[in-house]
Coordinates of C-alpha atoms and ligand atoms in Angstrom, one line a residue:
Chain A
X1 CA 0.2 0.2 0.2
X2 CA 1.9 3.6 -1.4
X3 CA 2.2 5.6 0.9
X4 CA -0.6 8.3 -0.4
X5 CA -3.5 5.6 -0.1
X6 CA -2.2 4.7 4.1
X7 CA -2.8 8.1 4.5
X8 CA -5.8 8.5 2.6
X9 CA -7.2 5.4 4.5
X10 CA -6.2 6.4 7.7
X11 CA -8.6 9.7 7.2
X12 CA -11.7 7.7 5.6
X13 CA -11.4 5.7 9.2
X14 CA -11.1 9.7 11.1
X15 CA -13.6 10.6 10.3
X16 CA -15.9 7.5 10.3
X17 CA -15.2 7.2 13.5
X18 CA -15.6 10.8 15.0
X19 CA -18.9 10.8 12.9
X20 CA -19.9 7.1 14.2
X21 CA -19.2 9.3 18.0
X22 CA -21.0 12.7 17.1
X23 CA -24.4 10.4 15.4
X24 CA -24.0 8.0 18.8
X25 CA -24.4 10.9 21.5
X26 CA -27.5 12.3 19.0
X27 CA -29.2 9.1 19.2
X28 CA -28.7 9.2 23.0
X29 CA -30.5 12.3 23.0
X30 CA -33.3 12.1 20.4
X31 CA -33.7 8.8 22.3
X32 CA -33.9 10.1 25.7
X33 CA -35.9 13.5 25.1
X34 CA -38.0 11.1 22.9
X35 CA -38.7 8.7 26.0
X36 CA -39.4 11.6 27.8
X37 CA -41.4 13.0 25.3
X38 CA -44.1 9.9 24.8
X39 CA -43.8 9.6 28.5
X40 CA -45.0 12.8 30.1
X41 CA -46.1 14.6 27.0
X42 CA -49.9 14.0 27.9
X43 CA -49.5 15.3 32.2
X44 CA -48.0 18.7 30.3
X45 CA -50.4 21.9 31.7
X46 CA -50.5 24.4 32.9
X47 CA -52.2 23.4 35.9
X48 CA -49.1 20.6 36.0
X49 CA -46.3 23.4 36.2
X50 CA -49.2 25.7 38.1
X51 CA -50.2 22.7 40.9
X52 CA -48.9 21.6 43.6
X53 CA -48.3 17.4 43.6
X54 CA -51.9 16.3 45.4
X55 CA -53.1 12.2 46.5
X56 CA -49.1 11.1 47.3
X57 CA -47.7 12.5 43.8
X58 CA -50.4 10.7 41.8
X59 CA -51.9 13.2 40.2
X60 CA -51.5 17.1 40.3
X61 CA -49.1 18.7 39.3
X62 CA -45.2 19.9 40.5
X63 CA -45.6 23.6 40.7
X64 CA -43.3 22.9 44.6
X65 CA -40.3 21.6 42.9
X66 CA -40.1 24.7 40.4
X67 CA -40.7 26.9 42.6
X68 CA -37.9 26.3 45.4
X69 CA -35.1 25.0 42.2
X70 CA -35.9 27.9 41.5
X71 CA -35.0 29.5 45.2
X72 CA -31.8 27.4 45.9
X73 CA -30.9 27.7 42.1
X74 CA -30.6 31.9 43.0
X75 CA -29.1 31.5 46.8
X76 CA -26.8 29.9 44.9
X77 CA -25.7 32.4 41.9
X78 CA -25.2 34.7 44.7
X79 CA -23.2 33.2 46.2
X80 CA -20.9 31.3 44.5
X81 CA -20.6 34.3 40.7
X82 CA -19.1 36.3 43.8
X83 CA -16.9 34.0 45.2
X84 CA -15.5 32.8 41.9
X85 CA -15.3 36.0 40.1
X86 CA -13.6 37.5 42.1
X87 CA -11.9 34.4 42.8
X88 CA -10.5 34.2 39.2
X89 CA -9.6 37.6 39.1
X90 CA -7.4 37.5 41.7
X91 CA -5.4 34.3 40.5
X92 CA -5.4 35.4 36.9
X93 CA -4.5 39.8 37.3
X94 CA -3.1 39.0 41.1
X95 CA -1.0 36.6 41.7
X96 CA 2.1 35.5 40.9
X97 CA 1.7 32.9 38.5
X98 CA 5.2 31.2 40.2
X99 CA 3.5 31.6 43.5
X100 CA 3.1 29.0 45.8
X101 CA 0.2 30.0 47.1
X102 CA -1.0 30.5 43.6
X103 CA -0.3 27.0 42.8
X104 CA -1.6 25.8 45.7
X105 CA -4.8 27.7 45.2
X106 CA -5.4 26.1 41.9
X107 CA -5.1 23.3 43.2
X108 CA -6.8 23.6 45.8
X109 CA -10.0 24.9 43.6
X110 CA -8.7 21.6 39.8
X111 CA -9.5 19.1 43.3
X112 CA -12.4 20.5 44.6
X113 CA -14.1 19.7 41.5
X114 CA -12.8 16.6 41.0
X115 CA -14.8 15.5 44.8
X116 CA -18.5 13.4 43.8
X117 CA -21.1 15.7 44.3
X118 CA -22.2 13.4 47.1
X119 CA -19.2 14.4 49.1
X120 CA -20.7 17.9 48.6
X121 CA -23.7 16.7 50.5
X122 CA -22.0 15.2 53.3
X123 CA -19.6 17.9 53.8
X124 CA -22.6 20.7 53.8
X125 CA -24.4 18.4 56.1
X126 CA -21.1 18.6 58.6
X127 CA -20.1 20.9 57.9
X128 CA -23.3 24.1 57.3
X129 CA -25.8 22.5 59.5
X130 CA -23.8 21.0 62.6
X131 CA -21.1 23.1 62.8
X132 CA -22.4 26.9 61.4
X133 CA -25.7 26.7 62.0
X134 CA -26.2 24.9 65.4
X135 CA -23.1 27.2 66.6
X136 CA -25.1 30.3 65.3
X137 CA -28.5 29.3 67.1
X138 CA -26.7 29.0 70.4
X139 CA -25.1 32.0 70.1
X140 CA -28.7 33.2 69.0
X141 CA -30.6 31.0 71.4
X142 CA -32.8 30.3 68.9
X143 CA -34.0 26.6 68.9
X144 CA -33.0 24.9 65.4
X145 CA -33.4 28.1 62.5
X146 CA -30.7 27.7 60.9
X147 CA -29.4 24.1 62.6
X148 CA -31.6 22.0 60.8
X149 CA -31.7 21.7 56.3
X150 CA -33.5 24.6 54.9
X151 CA -32.7 26.8 51.8
X152 CA -29.7 28.4 52.9
X153 CA -27.5 25.4 53.6
X154 CA -29.1 23.8 50.4
X155 CA -27.4 26.4 47.7
X156 CA -24.2 27.3 49.2
X157 CA -23.2 24.0 48.8
X158 CA -24.8 23.6 45.8
X159 CA -22.6 26.8 45.9
X160 CA -19.6 25.1 46.2
X161 CA -20.4 22.4 44.2
X162 CA -20.1 24.7 41.4
X163 CA -17.5 27.0 42.7
X164 CA -14.8 25.4 40.6
X165 CA -16.1 26.0 37.3
X166 CA -17.2 29.7 38.5
X167 CA -13.4 30.0 38.0
X168 CA -12.1 28.0 35.3
X169 CA -14.9 29.5 32.8
X170 CA -13.7 33.2 34.5
X171 CA -9.7 32.8 34.5
X172 CA -10.4 31.3 31.0
X173 CA -12.9 34.7 29.7
X174 CA -9.6 36.4 31.2
X175 CA -7.4 35.0 29.9
X176 CA -9.2 35.7 26.0
X177 CA -8.7 40.3 27.0
X178 CA -5.5 40.8 25.0
X179 CA -2.0 41.6 27.0
X180 CA -2.1 45.3 24.4
X181 CA -5.0 46.1 26.3
X182 CA -4.6 45.8 30.1
X183 CA -1.3 47.5 29.3
X184 CA -2.5 51.0 27.4
X185 CA -5.2 50.7 30.0
X186 CA -2.0 50.9 32.5
X187 CA 0.2 52.9 30.4
X188 CA -3.1 55.5 30.4
X189 CA -2.8 56.3 34.1
X190 CA -5.8 53.9 34.9
X191 CA -5.7 51.4 38.3
X192 CA -5.1 48.3 38.6
X193 CA -8.1 48.3 39.4
X194 CA -9.4 50.7 37.7
X195 CA -8.1 47.7 34.4
X196 CA -9.6 45.4 35.6
X197 CA -13.3 46.5 36.2
X198 CA -13.1 49.0 32.8
X199 CA -11.4 47.2 30.1
X200 CA -11.5 43.9 31.1
X201 CA -14.7 42.6 33.1
X202 CA -16.2 44.1 30.0
X203 CA -14.9 41.7 27.9
X204 CA -14.8 38.6 29.6
X205 CA -18.5 39.7 30.8
X206 CA -19.2 37.1 27.9
X207 CA -17.1 34.1 29.1
X208 CA -18.5 35.1 32.9
X209 CA -22.1 34.7 31.4
X210 CA -21.5 31.2 29.7
X211 CA -19.8 29.4 32.5
X212 CA -23.3 30.7 34.9
X213 CA -25.1 29.1 33.1
X214 CA -24.3 26.2 32.9
X215 CA -23.5 26.3 36.4
X216 CA -27.0 27.8 36.8
X217 CA -27.8 24.2 34.8
X218 CA -26.3 21.5 36.7
X219 CA -27.3 23.4 40.2
X220 CA -30.7 23.0 39.3
X221 CA -29.9 19.3 38.1
X222 CA -28.1 17.9 41.0
X223 CA -30.1 15.9 43.9
X224 CA -26.5 14.0 45.8
X225 CA -25.9 17.3 47.1
X226 CA -29.4 19.1 48.8
X227 CA -30.6 15.6 49.3
X228 CA -29.0 15.9 52.6
X229 CA -29.1 19.9 53.1
X230 CA -32.4 21.0 52.1
X231 CA -34.4 19.2 49.6
X232 CA -37.7 17.8 51.4
X233 CA -39.4 14.6 50.1
X234 CA -43.0 16.3 50.7
X235 CA -44.1 20.1 51.5
X236 CA -47.5 21.2 52.2
X237 CA -46.7 25.1 51.8
X238 CA -44.7 26.8 49.4
X239 CA -41.3 27.8 50.9
X240 CA -41.0 31.5 53.3
X241 CA -37.8 32.1 54.3
X242 CA -34.0 30.9 53.2
X243 CA -34.5 28.4 56.8
X244 CA -37.0 26.9 55.4
X245 CA -36.9 23.7 53.3
X246 CA -37.5 22.9 49.8
X247 CA -39.1 21.1 47.0
X248 CA -37.1 21.5 44.6
X249 CA -37.8 19.4 40.3
X250 CA -34.3 16.8 40.8
X251 CA -35.0 16.0 44.0
X252 CA -39.0 15.4 43.2
X253 CA -38.4 13.4 39.8
X254 CA -36.4 10.8 42.3
X255 CA -38.8 11.1 45.6
X256 CA -41.2 9.7 42.6
X257 CA -40.1 7.3 40.8
X258 CA -38.9 5.2 44.1
X259 CA -40.6 6.4 47.6
X260 CA -44.2 6.6 45.8
X261 CA -47.0 4.4 47.1
X262 CA -48.8 3.8 42.9
X263 CA -46.1 3.6 40.6
X264 CA -47.7 3.0 37.9
X265 CA -50.2 6.6 38.6
X266 CA -46.8 8.0 39.3
X267 CA -44.6 7.3 36.1
X268 CA -46.6 9.5 33.5
X269 CA -46.1 12.4 36.5
X270 CA -42.8 12.2 37.0
X271 CA -41.5 12.1 33.1
X272 CA -43.4 14.8 32.5
X273 CA -41.3 16.0 35.1
X274 CA -38.3 15.9 33.8
X275 CA -39.9 16.9 30.2
X276 CA -40.4 20.0 32.4
X277 CA -36.1 19.9 33.5
X278 CA -34.4 19.1 30.5
X279 CA -36.9 21.6 28.5
X280 CA -35.8 24.6 30.8
X281 CA -31.9 23.1 30.7
X282 CA -32.2 23.0 27.0
X283 CA -33.4 26.6 27.1
X284 CA -30.9 28.1 29.2
X285 CA -28.9 27.4 27.1
X286 CA -30.2 28.8 24.6
X287 CA -31.0 31.8 26.3
X288 CA -27.0 31.7 26.6
X289 CA -26.2 31.2 23.2
X290 CA -28.2 34.4 22.8
X291 CA -26.6 36.6 25.6
X292 CA -23.0 35.6 25.1
X293 CA -23.4 36.6 20.3
X294 CA -25.0 40.4 22.3
X295 CA -22.8 41.2 24.3
X296 CA -19.7 40.4 21.8
X297 CA -21.2 41.6 18.8
X298 CA -22.1 45.5 21.7
X299 CA -18.8 44.9 22.8
X300 CA -16.8 44.6 18.8
X301 CA -19.4 47.0 18.0
X302 CA -17.6 49.1 20.7
X303 CA -21.4 50.4 23.0
Chain B
X1 CA 24.9 68.1 29.2
X2 CA 23.2 65.8 32.0
X3 CA 21.0 68.6 34.6
X4 CA 20.2 71.5 32.7
X5 CA 17.6 73.6 33.1
X6 CA 15.4 71.8 30.3
X7 CA 16.4 67.9 30.8
X8 CA 13.1 67.2 31.2
X9 CA 14.5 63.3 31.8
X10 CA 17.6 61.8 33.1
X11 CA 19.2 58.7 33.0
X12 CA 22.7 58.3 34.6
X13 CA 24.3 54.8 35.5
X14 CA 20.9 53.2 35.0
X15 CA 20.4 49.1 34.4
X16 CA 18.2 46.6 33.9
X17 CA 17.8 43.5 34.8
X18 CA 14.8 40.5 33.6
X19 CA 16.2 37.5 35.5
X20 CA 19.6 37.1 35.6
X21 CA 20.3 38.7 32.0
X22 CA 21.3 42.9 32.0
X23 CA 19.5 44.2 29.3
X24 CA 20.5 47.7 29.6
X25 CA 24.3 48.3 30.9
X26 CA 25.4 52.0 32.4
X27 CA 22.7 54.0 30.5
X28 CA 23.7 57.6 30.4
X29 CA 21.3 59.6 28.9
X30 CA 19.5 63.6 29.0
X31 CA 16.3 64.9 27.1
X32 CA 15.9 67.6 26.8
X33 CA 12.1 69.4 26.8
X34 CA 10.0 69.7 23.8
X35 CA 12.4 68.2 21.5
X36 CA 12.2 64.6 19.9
X37 CA 15.0 61.9 21.0
X38 CA 14.7 59.2 18.4
X39 CA 16.4 56.0 19.4
X40 CA 17.8 53.4 16.9
X41 CA 20.2 50.0 17.3
X42 CA 19.2 46.7 16.1
X43 CA 16.2 44.5 17.3
X44 CA 16.7 43.4 20.9
X45 CA 19.5 46.3 21.9
X46 CA 17.2 47.3 24.6
X47 CA 15.9 50.2 22.6
X48 CA 11.1 49.1 23.8
X49 CA 12.7 48.7 27.4
X50 CA 14.9 52.2 28.4
X51 CA 11.2 53.2 26.6
X52 CA 9.6 51.4 29.1
X53 CA 11.7 52.3 31.7
X54 CA 10.2 56.1 32.1
X55 CA 7.3 55.5 32.7
X56 CA 8.3 52.5 34.7
X57 CA 5.3 50.4 32.5
X58 CA 8.7 47.7 32.7
X59 CA 6.8 46.7 36.3
X60 CA 4.7 44.6 35.0
X61 CA 7.6 41.9 33.9
X62 CA 8.5 39.6 36.4
X63 CA 12.6 39.7 37.1
X64 CA 12.8 42.8 36.4
X65 CA 15.1 44.9 38.6
X66 CA 16.7 48.3 38.1
X67 CA 18.8 50.8 39.8
X68 CA 21.0 53.8 38.7
X69 CA 19.0 56.5 38.2
X70 CA 16.1 58.0 36.5
X71 CA 14.2 61.7 36.5
X72 CA 12.1 63.3 35.3
X73 CA 11.5 66.9 37.0
X74 CA 14.7 66.5 38.3
X75 CA 13.0 64.0 41.2
X76 CA 13.7 60.1 40.9
X77 CA 11.3 57.8 39.6
X78 CA 11.9 54.4 41.1
X79 CA 12.4 55.9 44.3
X80 CA 10.1 54.4 47.0
X81 CA 7.1 56.3 47.1
X82 CA 6.5 57.2 43.5
X83 CA 2.7 57.0 42.6
X84 CA 3.3 55.2 39.7
X85 CA 0.1 56.0 37.9
X86 CA 0.6 59.6 38.8
X87 CA 3.6 59.1 36.0
X88 CA 2.3 57.1 33.4
X89 CA -0.6 60.2 33.8
X90 CA 2.5 62.5 33.1
X91 CA 4.7 60.0 31.3
X92 CA 1.8 59.3 28.3
X93 CA 2.7 56.6 26.1
X94 CA 1.4 55.1 22.3
X95 CA 2.2 51.9 21.1
X96 CA 4.0 50.0 18.6
X97 CA 0.5 47.8 17.2
X98 CA -2.3 49.8 18.3
X99 CA -4.7 49.3 20.3
X100 CA -7.5 50.7 21.2
X101 CA -10.2 50.1 23.6
X102 CA -13.1 47.1 22.1
X103 CA -15.2 51.1 23.2
X104 CA -16.4 53.4 20.8
X105 CA -14.4 56.1 19.8
X106 CA -15.2 59.4 22.4
X107 CA -14.5 56.0 24.8
X108 CA -11.6 56.3 24.8
X109 CA -10.4 58.8 23.7
X110 CA -12.2 59.5 27.3
X111 CA -11.2 56.9 28.9
X112 CA -8.1 58.4 30.9
X113 CA -9.9 61.9 31.4
X114 CA -12.7 59.5 33.5
X115 CA -10.0 57.0 36.0
X116 CA -8.5 60.2 36.2
X117 CA -11.7 60.9 37.9
X118 CA -11.8 64.6 38.2
X119 CA -15.4 64.3 37.1
X120 CA -15.8 66.4 34.3
X121 CA -18.7 68.4 33.9
X122 CA -20.0 66.4 30.4
X123 CA -19.7 69.2 28.1
X124 CA -16.3 69.8 29.5
X125 CA -15.2 66.4 28.4
X126 CA -16.6 67.1 25.5
X127 CA -14.1 69.9 25.0
X128 CA -11.1 67.7 26.1
X129 CA -12.3 65.1 23.2
X130 CA -12.4 67.1 20.4
X131 CA -9.0 69.0 21.3
X132 CA -7.0 65.4 21.1
X133 CA -8.4 64.5 18.3
X134 CA -8.2 67.5 16.4
X135 CA -5.0 67.7 18.3
X136 CA -4.4 63.9 17.5
X137 CA -5.2 65.1 13.1
X138 CA -8.2 62.8 12.8
X139 CA -10.8 65.2 14.6
X140 CA -12.4 65.6 10.3
X141 CA -12.0 61.6 10.0
X142 CA -13.8 61.0 13.2
X143 CA -16.2 63.9 14.3
X144 CA -19.2 62.1 12.0
X145 CA -18.6 58.7 14.3
X146 CA -17.9 59.2 17.8
X147 CA -20.2 56.7 18.7
X148 CA -18.8 54.2 16.9
X149 CA -16.4 52.3 17.7
X150 CA -13.0 52.6 17.2
X151 CA -12.4 48.7 16.3
X152 CA -13.5 49.6 13.2
X153 CA -11.0 52.2 11.7
X154 CA -7.9 51.4 9.9
X155 CA -4.8 50.3 11.1
X156 CA -4.0 54.2 10.9
X157 CA -6.1 56.5 12.0
X158 CA -6.6 53.5 15.4
X159 CA -2.9 54.8 16.4
X160 CA -3.7 58.7 15.6
X161 CA -7.0 57.6 18.3
X162 CA -4.6 56.7 20.8
X163 CA -2.1 58.8 20.9
X164 CA -4.6 60.9 20.7
X165 CA -6.6 58.7 23.9
X166 CA -3.0 59.7 25.2
X167 CA -2.5 63.3 24.7
X168 CA -6.2 63.8 26.7
X169 CA -4.6 62.9 29.7
X170 CA -2.5 66.2 29.4
X171 CA 1.0 64.6 29.7
X172 CA 5.2 66.6 29.4
X173 CA 5.8 62.9 27.7
X174 CA 4.6 61.1 25.0
X175 CA 6.9 57.6 25.0
X176 CA 6.6 56.1 21.3
X177 CA 7.8 52.4 20.6
X178 CA 7.4 52.0 16.7
X179 CA 4.5 54.5 16.4
X180 CA 4.4 53.8 12.9
X181 CA 5.4 50.3 12.1
X182 CA 2.2 48.8 11.5
X183 CA 2.1 51.4 9.4
X184 CA 1.8 52.1 4.9
X185 CA 3.5 54.8 3.9
X186 CA 1.1 57.6 4.2
X187 CA -0.7 56.9 7.1
X188 CA 3.5 57.0 8.0
X189 CA 3.3 60.0 7.2
X190 CA 0.8 61.1 8.8
X191 CA 1.7 60.2 12.1
X192 CA 5.1 62.3 11.5
X193 CA 3.8 64.9 10.8
X194 CA 1.8 64.8 14.3
X195 CA 5.3 64.3 15.7
X196 CA 6.8 67.0 14.4
X197 CA 3.6 69.7 15.4
X198 CA 2.6 67.3 18.7
X199 CA 7.2 68.2 20.2
X200 CA 6.2 72.6 20.4
X201 CA 3.9 71.2 23.4
X202 CA 5.3 67.9 24.7
X203 CA 8.8 66.1 25.0
X204 CA 8.9 62.8 22.9
X205 CA 11.0 59.5 22.9
X206 CA 10.4 58.0 19.8
X207 CA 11.6 54.8 19.1
X208 CA 12.3 54.1 15.5
X209 CA 13.5 51.0 13.0
X210 CA 13.6 53.4 9.9
X211 CA 16.7 55.5 9.4
X212 CA 15.0 58.1 7.7
X213 CA 12.5 58.7 10.2
X214 CA 14.9 59.1 12.6
X215 CA 15.8 61.5 10.3
X216 CA 13.2 63.3 9.4
X217 CA 11.0 64.2 13.0
X218 CA 13.4 63.6 15.5
X219 CA 15.8 66.5 16.9
X220 CA 18.0 63.5 19.0
X221 CA 18.5 60.1 18.7
X222 CA 21.1 58.3 20.1
X223 CA 22.5 54.6 19.2
X224 CA 22.0 51.7 21.0
X225 CA 24.0 48.3 21.0
X226 CA 23.5 44.8 22.9
X227 CA 21.8 47.9 26.0
X228 CA 24.2 50.3 24.9
X229 CA 24.8 53.0 24.8
X230 CA 26.9 53.3 22.1
X231 CA 26.4 57.6 20.3
X232 CA 23.9 60.3 21.1
X233 CA 24.0 64.1 20.1
X234 CA 22.3 65.8 17.7
X235 CA 20.4 64.0 15.4
X236 CA 22.7 66.3 12.2
X237 CA 25.5 65.6 13.5
X238 CA 24.6 61.5 13.6
X239 CA 23.6 61.1 10.6
X240 CA 26.9 63.2 8.5
X241 CA 28.8 62.4 11.1
X242 CA 29.0 60.6 13.7
X243 CA 31.4 59.7 15.9
X244 CA 31.1 56.5 16.4
X245 CA 32.6 53.7 14.1
X246 CA 29.4 51.2 15.3
X247 CA 27.5 54.3 14.9
X248 CA 28.2 54.6 11.9
X249 CA 27.9 51.2 10.3
X250 CA 24.4 50.9 11.5
X251 CA 23.0 53.9 10.0
X252 CA 24.0 53.0 6.4
X253 CA 23.0 49.8 7.0
X254 CA 26.4 47.6 6.9
X255 CA 24.0 45.5 9.9
X256 CA 20.8 45.5 12.5
Ligands
LIG1 N1 9.9 40.0 28.8 C1 11.5 39.6 28.7 N2 11.5 38.8 30.0 C2 13.1 38.8 29.6 N3 13.8 39.6 28.3 C3 13.0 40.2 27.6 C4 11.7 41.0 28.5 N4 12.1 41.4 26.9 C5 12.4 42.1 26.2 N5 13.6 41.4 27.2 C6 15.1 41.0 26.5 O1 15.5 42.4 26.5 C7 16.8 42.6 25.4 C8 15.8 44.4 25.0 O2 14.6 44.1 24.1 P1 14.2 45.0 24.3 O3 12.4 44.3 23.0 O4 13.9 45.5 24.7 O5 14.5 45.3 22.2 P2 14.5 46.0 21.0 O6 15.3 47.0 21.5 O7 13.0 47.4 21.4 O8 14.0 44.9 20.0 P3 13.1 45.8 18.5 O9 13.7 46.4 18.1 O10 13.1 43.8 18.4 O11 11.4 45.9 19.3 C9 16.3 41.7 23.9 O12 17.4 40.4 25.0 C10 14.7 40.9 25.1 O13 15.3 39.5 24.4
LIG2 MG1 11.1 47.1 20.7

C-alpha cells in the first residue's frame, strides 16, 4: 500500500469514527428526549406547572418543586458568582503565576472540581448544618432555626460544588482579553483595579455569563448535594424564607420514581417533570448562546 | 550635558535586568524638553526596554530589576513612594501595535480622563475629546462617528486615536514605540507630521527602526547596541558625521 493511499485510509477512518461518535451522541439524546416526550407529554399542562402535587403525588402538578428550584439556584448564584469571579480575578490578574500560594489555590480548585457531588452533600450536612448552623442557633439563642436542613445550606452546598466551574470559566474569559489592552489602560494612568473593572471585565463578561448558565443548569439538576442539606420529600406549603426546607425538581423526580405508593400512577408525572427539567436546561443553554452572541457583537461594535 | 534646566528626563548610570540578564547597561542620557529624541539600534538591543523604563511599564514584567538614576523633572521615579499611576499620567505611551479598547472612539479618548476621576462635566469632557482628536489630526475623519467603535477604524486611524487618547490626559512626555511600523507610507507620513507638531507642546521619545524616519522627525538620536548606549547626539550630527564607527556602520546599513 502506498504512503498516499495509507493516509487516505486513515483519514477516512478518522472521519468515520468521529462521525459515528457524534451520531451516537445525537441518537442517545434523541432517545432520552423521545422517551420523556412519549411518556410525559400528556400530563404537561398549565395546571401541571402551576399546581402542587396531590394524593401522594399521584395527581396534581409540580409547582412547588419548580419554585424551590428557582429559589435555591438564585441563592446559589448570589453566593458563588462574587466569590468565584473574585477568586479568578485574583488568580489571573494579581497573583504571581509562580508563587506557591497561587499554585496551592489552583491545585485546591482543581481538586475541588473532582470531588463527587455526594461528598459535597455530606460536607454540607456536617459543616453548614451541624457546625455553622448549630453554632449560630446556640449563639443567637434560637431553637433549630439554622441548625437544620434548609434552602440556605442547600444553596451554599451547591455553590461550593459549582465554585471551581465559575473560577475556571472566568479565568478562561480573562485569558482571552489581550495583554495590549491592559497595558494601554495602565499606560493611561488607570490603576490596576480600574483596568480590570473598565477594560478587562467588560470583555470577559460573555465568557463569565456562559459559565454562569452552565452552573445554573447544574445547580438545577443536582440531587446528591441537596438531599441531606435542605430538600424535602413533600411540603404542604411553599418556602417563605431561606431557612425553610424546599422541594426541588430533581429530588422530586427521584422521590416520585423511588418512593411512590402507586408507581403506575406516578410514572407519567415523573416523566413530565423530567421533560420540564430537560426543556429548562435546553432553554437555558439557548438563552446563554443568545446573550453571548449579543454581548460579543455589542463589544465588537464598542457599545 | 546632564542636569541642565531644560532636560526633562535625566538618566544616569541606569541598569535594567530581566532576572539575571542585563538588558540595559550603564545608560546615561539627558532628554531635553520639547524636542523629539529618537532611539535607534538593532533588534533586541533594548530600545523598548529603555522606553518602558521611563514610565515604569517594565514593572508589569516578572523579574525586572533596576538600578541607577532615572529622573523626571529632577525627581527619581524609581525611589520609594513614587506613585506609578501619577507618573504614567505625566508620561504617556503609544504602542507599536494600535491597541484601542473595544469601546467607542469617544470612550477611548475619554478613558484616561475618566480614570483620573476629576469628574468633568459632560460638556468639558466633550471639549477634551475634541481637542485631543484635533491635536492628533484625526478629528475630521471621526467627528461624525464618535459613538462608533474604534475597532472599525483603519490601523492608521486607530493609531491616531491612541495618540489622542494619550494626549487627553495632558501628559508632559509622550513615549512612542515604533508607532508607525504597522502602517503604510501614507499613514506613516501623517504620524510623522503629527509628531513634528506635537513637539511644540510635548517632550517626545520615539523608538524607530526606520533611519529616514529618525532623521526626519527627531532633534536628537540615541544609538543603542546590546543594551549599551553607543552614541547620543544631535540627529544632524549622528546622520552626517557620527563619531563612533559602530554608529556609522549601523546607519549606513552595514548591519542590523
Ligand atoms: N519580558 C522580557 N523578559 C525577558 N527578557 C526580555 C523581555 N523583554 C525583552 N527582553 C530582552 O531584553 C532585550 C531587549 O529587548 P527589547 O524588547 O527592549 O529590544 P528592542 O530593541 O525593543 O528590540 P526590537 O527592535 O526588536 O523591538 C532582548 O534581549 C530581549 O530578549
Ligand atoms: Mg521593541
